[in-house]
Amino acid sequence: MTAAARRYAWAAVFGACALPLAKLVWDAARGGLGANPIEAILNRFGFWTLVFLLLSLLPTPVRILTGWGGAIRYRRTIGLFAFFYASLHLATYAGVDQFFDWKAIAEDVLKRKFIAVGFAAFLLLVPLALTSSDAAVRRLGFARWKRWHRLVYVAAVLGVVHFVWRVKADLRDPLLFAAALGILLAIRLVPALRARARAGAGTPAPASGPSPPR
């Protein structure tokens, strides 16, 4: 892929990630957020946080199954958009829904388990976003950086749990997210299973360089 093609591809990924926010602004301007716009905004930001969080986990399973690793170069952008939407989700809750009533927010976190789990997921995403740069990789060292960024798996699990506990009736969407996350995590076991099968057959494992993080 040429440098120009890479720039166009990155711009396309960036634009696609920004589309949910543009759609929300458009709907808000047209009065299309329903009778409870605050709840609609919270739900949309939370939904897209999970979408982009799971999409950031997708490139490695794709590489495992197909051998194509081209999507890995866009993982950082997608992951940062997941953090961006998570921040908007939290800011809407704290600032618009609760009017920065920190006492009420603290009581919510302590009394409502889905809020506590969602807040924990956000806290895990903060250091991942702060260490997403190439400079952070050099400063921490690749091996240490990779171990640190495995927290994204925990954040994704907590995010799905937050969604499941948040929904009281229709669990179809939360369960779809849970199934998708389970599949993504299960695919990561494929290399270990292949290595075990080769070991059982007495076939030496092929040499390979260090795999990309996440």
mmCIF file of N, CA, C and O in Angstrom, residues 93-161:
data_model
loop_
_atom_site.group_PDB
_atom_site.id
_atom_site.type_symbol
_atom_site.label_atom_id
_atom_site.label_comp_id
_atom_site.label_asym_id
_atom_site.label_seq_id
_atom_site.Cartn_x
_atom_site.Cartn_y
_atom_site.Cartn_z
ATOM 1 N N TYR A 93 -23.473 11.618 31.509
ATOM 2 C CA TYR A 93 -24.062 11.176 32.780
ATOM 3 C C TYR A 93 -23.751 12.154 33.909
ATOM 4 O O TYR A 93 -24.649 12.593 34.629
ATOM 5 N N ALA A 94 -22.460 12.517 34.045
ATOM 6 C CA ALA A 94 -22.059 13.367 35.169
ATOM 7 C C ALA A 94 -22.527 14.811 35.006
ATOM 8 O O ALA A 94 -22.989 15.429 35.977
ATOM 9 N N GLY A 95 -22.415 15.343 33.791
ATOM 10 C CA GLY A 95 -22.692 16.756 33.595
ATOM 11 C C GLY A 95 -24.121 17.088 33.225
ATOM 12 O O GLY A 95 -24.688 18.063 33.731
ATOM 13 N N VAL A 96 -24.721 16.276 32.366
ATOM 14 C CA VAL A 96 -26.062 16.580 31.874
ATOM 15 C C VAL A 96 -27.125 15.894 32.711
ATOM 16 O O VAL A 96 -28.147 16.506 33.066
ATOM 17 N N ASP A 97 -26.905 14.631 33.027
ATOM 18 C CA ASP A 97 -27.904 13.881 33.800
ATOM 19 C C ASP A 97 -27.849 14.218 35.283
ATOM 20 O O ASP A 97 -28.890 14.370 35.926
ATOM 21 N N GLN A 98 -26.634 14.359 35.833
ATOM 22 C CA GLN A 98 -26.490 14.587 37.277
ATOM 23 C C GLN A 98 -26.067 16.015 37.635
ATOM 24 O O GLN A 98 -25.939 16.334 38.821
ATOM 25 N N PHE A 99 -25.814 16.855 36.640
ATOM 26 C CA PHE A 99 -25.424 18.262 36.874
ATOM 27 C C PHE A 99 -24.223 18.373 37.820
ATOM 28 O O PHE A 99 -24.170 19.253 38.678
ATOM 29 N N PHE A 100 -23.286 17.459 37.667
ATOM 30 C CA PHE A 100 -22.067 17.432 38.465
ATOM 31 C C PHE A 100 -22.354 17.406 39.975
ATOM 32 O O PHE A 100 -21.606 17.999 40.770
ATOM 33 N N ASP A 101 -23.419 16.742 40.339
ATOM 34 C CA ASP A 101 -23.719 16.527 41.762
ATOM 35 C C ASP A 101 -22.878 15.333 42.220
ATOM 36 O O ASP A 101 -23.301 14.178 42.126
ATOM 37 N N TRP A 102 -21.674 15.625 42.709
ATOM 38 C CA TRP A 102 -20.715 14.560 43.001
ATOM 39 C C TRP A 102 -21.204 13.634 44.109
ATOM 40 O O TRP A 102 -20.885 12.445 44.107
ATOM 41 N N LYS A 103 -21.974 14.163 45.040
ATOM 42 C CA LYS A 103 -22.513 13.306 46.102
ATOM 43 C C LYS A 103 -23.487 12.285 45.514
ATOM 44 O O LYS A 103 -23.423 11.088 45.839
ATOM 45 N N ALA A 104 -24.374 12.760 44.649
ATOM 46 C CA ALA A 104 -25.333 11.855 44.016
ATOM 47 C C ALA A 104 -24.617 10.847 43.121
ATOM 48 O O ALA A 104 -24.991 9.664 43.067
ATOM 49 N N ILE A 105 -23.580 11.297 42.419
ATOM 50 C CA ILE A 105 -22.816 10.398 41.556
ATOM 51 C C ILE A 105 -22.132 9.322 42.389
ATOM 52 O O ILE A 105 -22.157 8.137 42.040
ATOM 53 N N ALA A 106 -21.517 9.726 43.519
ATOM 54 C CA ALA A 106 -20.851 8.753 44.390
ATOM 55 C C ALA A 106 -21.851 7.742 44.936
ATOM 56 O O ALA A 106 -21.561 6.535 45.017
ATOM 57 N N GLU A 107 -23.043 8.208 45.301
ATOM 58 C CA GLU A 107 -24.074 7.293 45.796
ATOM 59 C C GLU A 107 -24.504 6.325 44.707
ATOM 60 O O GLU A 107 -24.746 5.137 44.972
ATOM 61 N N ASP A 108 -24.612 6.824 43.472
ATOM 62 C CA ASP A 108 -24.967 5.961 42.343
ATOM 63 C C ASP A 108 -23.923 4.865 42.147
ATOM 64 O O ASP A 108 -24.259 3.699 41.934
ATOM 65 N N VAL A 109 -22.649 5.258 42.196
ATOM 66 C CA VAL A 109 -21.572 4.297 41.986
ATOM 67 C C VAL A 109 -21.600 3.223 43.070
ATOM 68 O O VAL A 109 -21.374 2.031 42.800
ATOM 69 N N LEU A 110 -21.897 3.642 44.311
ATOM 70 C CA LEU A 110 -21.885 2.700 45.428
ATOM 71 C C LEU A 110 -23.132 1.815 45.471
ATOM 72 O O LEU A 110 -23.063 0.665 45.901
ATOM 73 N N LYS A 111 -24.273 2.338 45.022
ATOM 74 C CA LYS A 111 -25.534 1.622 45.183
ATOM 75 C C LYS A 111 -25.978 0.868 43.929
ATOM 76 O O LYS A 111 -26.703 -0.116 44.032
ATOM 77 N N ARG A 112 -25.562 1.326 42.764
ATOM 78 C CA ARG A 112 -26.040 0.713 41.515
ATOM 79 C C ARG A 112 -24.864 0.010 40.844
ATOM 80 O O ARG A 112 -23.946 0.654 40.337
ATOM 81 N N LYS A 113 -24.925 -1.306 40.855
ATOM 82 C CA LYS A 113 -23.752 -2.083 40.446
ATOM 83 C C LYS A 113 -23.406 -1.884 38.977
ATOM 84 O O LYS A 113 -22.235 -1.944 38.603
ATOM 85 N N PHE A 114 -24.391 -1.615 38.119
ATOM 86 C CA PHE A 114 -24.059 -1.445 36.700
ATOM 87 C C PHE A 114 -23.264 -0.162 36.482
ATOM 88 O O PHE A 114 -22.400 -0.101 35.602
ATOM 89 N N ILE A 115 -23.518 0.869 37.305
ATOM 90 C CA ILE A 115 -22.741 2.102 37.208
ATOM 91 C C ILE A 115 -21.332 1.880 37.736
ATOM 92 O O ILE A 115 -20.350 2.358 37.151
ATOM 93 N N ALA A 116 -21.208 1.139 38.836
ATOM 94 C CA ALA A 116 -19.886 0.847 39.394
ATOM 95 C C ALA A 116 -19.023 0.083 38.396
ATOM 96 O O ALA A 116 -17.840 0.390 38.205
ATOM 97 N N VAL A 117 -19.620 -0.900 37.736
ATOM 98 C CA VAL A 117 -18.876 -1.695 36.755
ATOM 99 C C VAL A 117 -18.499 -0.838 35.541
ATOM 100 O O VAL A 117 -17.375 -0.924 35.027
ATOM 101 N N GLY A 118 -19.424 -0.005 35.083
ATOM 102 C CA GLY A 118 -19.125 0.871 33.959
ATOM 103 C C GLY A 118 -18.026 1.866 34.296
ATOM 104 O O GLY A 118 -17.144 2.138 33.466
ATOM 105 N N PHE A 119 -18.048 2.398 35.508
ATOM 106 C CA PHE A 119 -17.016 3.335 35.927
ATOM 107 C C PHE A 119 -15.661 2.642 36.003
ATOM 108 O O PHE A 119 -14.637 3.209 35.608
ATOM 109 N N ALA A 120 -15.653 1.398 36.491
ATOM 110 C CA ALA A 120 -14.401 0.638 36.540
ATOM 111 C C ALA A 120 -13.844 0.401 35.139
ATOM 112 O O ALA A 120 -12.632 0.502 34.912
ATOM 113 N N ALA A 121 -14.726 0.099 34.201
ATOM 114 C CA ALA A 121 -14.292 -0.100 32.816
ATOM 115 C C ALA A 121 -13.663 1.167 32.266
ATOM 116 O O ALA A 121 -12.619 1.125 31.593
ATOM 117 N N PHE A 122 -14.281 2.324 32.554
ATOM 118 C CA PHE A 122 -13.719 3.587 32.064
ATOM 119 C C PHE A 122 -12.349 3.852 32.674
ATOM 120 O O PHE A 122 -11.427 4.291 31.971
ATOM 121 N N LEU A 123 -12.210 3.596 33.959
ATOM 122 C CA LEU A 123 -10.919 3.833 34.617
ATOM 123 C C LEU A 123 -9.817 2.977 33.992
ATOM 124 O O LEU A 123 -8.665 3.420 33.902
ATOM 125 N N LEU A 124 -10.156 1.776 33.551
ATOM 126 C CA LEU A 124 -9.157 0.924 32.903
ATOM 127 C C LEU A 124 -8.767 1.465 31.536
ATOM 128 O O LEU A 124 -7.630 1.271 31.090
ATOM 129 N N LEU A 125 -9.701 2.138 30.871
ATOM 130 C CA LEU A 125 -9.401 2.678 29.545
ATOM 131 C C LEU A 125 -8.504 3.918 29.605
ATOM 132 O O LEU A 125 -7.796 4.211 28.638
ATOM 133 N N VAL A 126 -8.536 4.636 30.719
ATOM 134 C CA VAL A 126 -7.765 5.876 30.817
ATOM 135 C C VAL A 126 -6.273 5.651 30.597
ATOM 136 O O VAL A 126 -5.657 6.297 29.731
ATOM 137 N N PRO A 127 -5.620 4.731 31.356
ATOM 138 C CA PRO A 127 -4.179 4.542 31.117
ATOM 139 C C PRO A 127 -3.873 3.970 29.739
ATOM 140 O O PRO A 127 -2.800 4.224 29.196
ATOM 141 N N LEU A 128 -4.792 3.211 29.170
ATOM 142 C CA LEU A 128 -4.568 2.673 27.828
ATOM 143 C C LEU A 128 -4.563 3.801 26.795
ATOM 144 O O LEU A 128 -3.734 3.803 25.878
ATOM 145 N N ALA A 129 -5.477 4.755 26.954
ATOM 146 C CA ALA A 129 -5.501 5.898 26.035
ATOM 147 C C ALA A 129 -4.256 6.760 26.217
ATOM 148 O O ALA A 129 -3.674 7.243 25.238
ATOM 149 N N LEU A 130 -3.828 6.945 27.451
ATOM 150 C CA LEU A 130 -2.675 7.794 27.723
ATOM 151 C C LEU A 130 -1.366 7.178 27.232
ATOM 152 O O LEU A 130 -0.386 7.893 27.018
ATOM 153 N N THR A 131 -1.340 5.861 27.077
ATOM 154 C CA THR A 131 -0.109 5.182 26.633
ATOM 155 C C THR A 131 -0.269 4.588 25.238
ATOM 156 O O THR A 131 0.359 3.590 24.906
ATOM 157 N N SER A 132 -1.089 5.228 24.422
ATOM 158 C CA SER A 132 -1.360 4.678 23.089
ATOM 159 C C SER A 132 -0.362 5.150 22.035
ATOM 160 O O SER A 132 -0.417 4.696 20.893
ATOM 161 N N SER A 133 0.530 6.050 22.389
ATOM 162 C CA SER A 133 1.445 6.620 21.401
ATOM 163 C C SER A 133 2.685 5.749 21.215
ATOM 164 O O SER A 133 3.025 4.912 22.059
ATOM 165 N N ASP A 134 3.392 5.997 20.105
ATOM 166 C CA ASP A 134 4.665 5.317 19.873
ATOM 167 C C ASP A 134 5.683 5.666 20.950
ATOM 168 O O ASP A 134 6.506 4.832 21.335
ATOM 169 N N ALA A 135 5.625 6.916 21.422
ATOM 170 C CA ALA A 135 6.545 7.330 22.477
ATOM 171 C C ALA A 135 6.326 6.515 23.744
ATOM 172 O O ALA A 135 7.287 6.153 24.440
ATOM 173 N N ALA A 136 5.065 6.202 24.049
ATOM 174 C CA ALA A 136 4.777 5.400 25.237
ATOM 175 C C ALA A 136 5.315 3.982 25.075
ATOM 176 O O ALA A 136 5.809 3.389 26.035
ATOM 177 N N VAL A 137 5.219 3.437 23.858
ATOM 178 C CA VAL A 137 5.757 2.092 23.607
ATOM 179 C C VAL A 137 7.264 2.087 23.840
ATOM 180 O O VAL A 137 7.812 1.181 24.477
ATOM 181 N N ARG A 138 7.949 3.120 23.331
ATOM 182 C CA ARG A 138 9.400 3.192 23.530
ATOM 183 C C ARG A 138 9.748 3.388 25.002
ATOM 184 O O ARG A 138 10.709 2.798 25.501
ATOM 185 N N ARG A 139 8.985 4.208 25.690
ATOM 186 C CA ARG A 139 9.280 4.503 27.087
ATOM 187 C C ARG A 139 9.061 3.277 27.990
ATOM 188 O O ARG A 139 9.868 2.996 28.890
ATOM 189 N N LEU A 140 7.974 2.560 27.747
ATOM 190 C CA LEU A 140 7.653 1.400 28.573
ATOM 191 C C LEU A 140 8.377 0.137 28.134
ATOM 192 O O LEU A 140 8.570 -0.784 28.929
ATOM 193 N N GLY A 141 8.773 0.084 26.869
ATOM 194 C CA GLY A 141 9.292 -1.154 26.298
ATOM 195 C C GLY A 141 8.131 -1.967 25.757
ATOM 196 O O GLY A 141 7.051 -2.022 26.365
ATOM 197 N N PHE A 142 8.348 -2.612 24.590
ATOM 198 C CA PHE A 142 7.229 -3.275 23.920
ATOM 199 C C PHE A 142 6.590 -4.355 24.788
ATOM 200 O O PHE A 142 5.365 -4.443 24.885
ATOM 201 N N ALA A 143 7.413 -5.199 25.445
ATOM 202 C CA ALA A 143 6.859 -6.311 26.226
ATOM 203 C C ALA A 143 6.010 -5.796 27.387
ATOM 204 O O ALA A 143 4.895 -6.292 27.627
ATOM 205 N N ARG A 144 6.529 -4.799 28.096
ATOM 206 C CA ARG A 144 5.775 -4.242 29.220
ATOM 207 C C ARG A 144 4.529 -3.530 28.723
ATOM 208 O O ARG A 144 3.457 -3.644 29.332
ATOM 209 N N TRP A 145 4.644 -2.785 27.633
ATOM 210 C CA TRP A 145 3.498 -2.084 27.063
ATOM 211 C C TRP A 145 2.410 -3.071 26.643
ATOM 212 O O TRP A 145 1.228 -2.842 26.877
ATOM 213 N N LYS A 146 2.823 -4.169 26.048
ATOM 214 C CA LYS A 146 1.856 -5.178 25.606
ATOM 215 C C LYS A 146 1.122 -5.787 26.790
ATOM 216 O O LYS A 146 -0.102 -5.957 26.744
ATOM 217 N N ARG A 147 1.853 -6.105 27.856
ATOM 218 C CA ARG A 147 1.198 -6.656 29.055
ATOM 219 C C ARG A 147 0.220 -5.645 29.626
ATOM 220 O O ARG A 147 -0.895 -5.999 30.033
ATOM 221 N N TRP A 148 0.614 -4.383 29.684
ATOM 222 C CA TRP A 148 -0.242 -3.327 30.231
ATOM 223 C C TRP A 148 -1.530 -3.199 29.424
ATOM 224 O O TRP A 148 -2.618 -3.067 29.986
ATOM 225 N N HIS A 149 -1.409 -3.274 28.103
ATOM 226 C CA HIS A 149 -2.586 -3.060 27.249
ATOM 227 C C HIS A 149 -3.501 -4.276 27.182
ATOM 228 O O HIS A 149 -4.565 -4.192 26.555
ATOM 229 N N ARG A 150 -3.124 -5.357 27.815
ATOM 230 C CA ARG A 150 -4.068 -6.471 27.936
ATOM 231 C C ARG A 150 -5.230 -6.136 28.860
ATOM 232 O O ARG A 150 -6.218 -6.869 28.909
ATOM 233 N N LEU A 151 -5.113 -5.028 29.578
ATOM 234 C CA LEU A 151 -6.246 -4.571 30.387
ATOM 235 C C LEU A 151 -7.463 -4.276 29.525
ATOM 236 O O LEU A 151 -8.578 -4.194 30.044
ATOM 237 N N VAL A 152 -7.258 -4.099 28.226
ATOM 238 C CA VAL A 152 -8.393 -3.832 27.349
ATOM 239 C C VAL A 152 -9.379 -4.991 27.377
ATOM 240 O O VAL A 152 -10.596 -4.788 27.234
ATOM 241 N N TYR A 153 -8.889 -6.217 27.577
ATOM 242 C CA TYR A 153 -9.798 -7.361 27.664
ATOM 243 C C TYR A 153 -10.710 -7.220 28.886
ATOM 244 O O TYR A 153 -11.912 -7.475 28.817
ATOM 245 N N VAL A 154 -10.121 -6.829 30.018
ATOM 246 C CA VAL A 154 -10.904 -6.648 31.243
ATOM 247 C C VAL A 154 -11.910 -5.526 31.056
ATOM 248 O O VAL A 154 -13.079 -5.645 31.451
ATOM 249 N N ALA A 155 -11.463 -4.426 30.440
ATOM 250 C CA ALA A 155 -12.370 -3.306 30.195
ATOM 251 C C ALA A 155 -13.535 -3.721 29.306
ATOM 252 O O ALA A 155 -14.685 -3.324 29.541
ATOM 253 N N ALA A 156 -13.255 -4.522 28.285
ATOM 254 C CA ALA A 156 -14.319 -4.980 27.384
ATOM 255 C C ALA A 156 -15.320 -5.861 28.123
ATOM 256 O O ALA A 156 -16.541 -5.717 27.944
ATOM 257 N N VAL A 157 -14.822 -6.769 28.943
ATOM 258 C CA VAL A 157 -15.722 -7.640 29.718
ATOM 259 C C VAL A 157 -16.593 -6.798 30.652
ATOM 260 O O VAL A 157 -17.816 -6.987 30.735
ATOM 261 N N LEU A 158 -15.965 -5.852 31.362
ATOM 262 C CA LEU A 158 -16.725 -5.000 32.274
ATOM 263 C C LEU A 158 -17.740 -4.149 31.517
ATOM 264 O O LEU A 158 -18.851 -3.912 31.999
ATOM 265 N N GLY A 159 -17.361 -3.682 30.320
ATOM 266 C CA GLY A 159 -18.289 -2.902 29.522
ATOM 267 C C GLY A 159 -19.517 -3.701 29.118
ATOM 268 O O GLY A 159 -20.646 -3.197 29.170
ATOM 269 N N VAL A 160 -19.310 -4.948 28.734
ATOM 270 C CA VAL A 160 -20.440 -5.812 28.368
ATOM 271 C C VAL A 160 -21.308 -6.091 29.593
ATOM 272 O O VAL A 160 -22.546 -6.053 29.521
ATOM 273 N N VAL A 161 -20.684 -6.359 30.734
ATOM 274 C CA VAL A 161 -21.444 -6.584 31.974
ATOM 275 C C VAL A 161 -22.257 -5.342 32.323
ATOM 276 O O VAL A 161 -23.426 -5.442 32.731
#
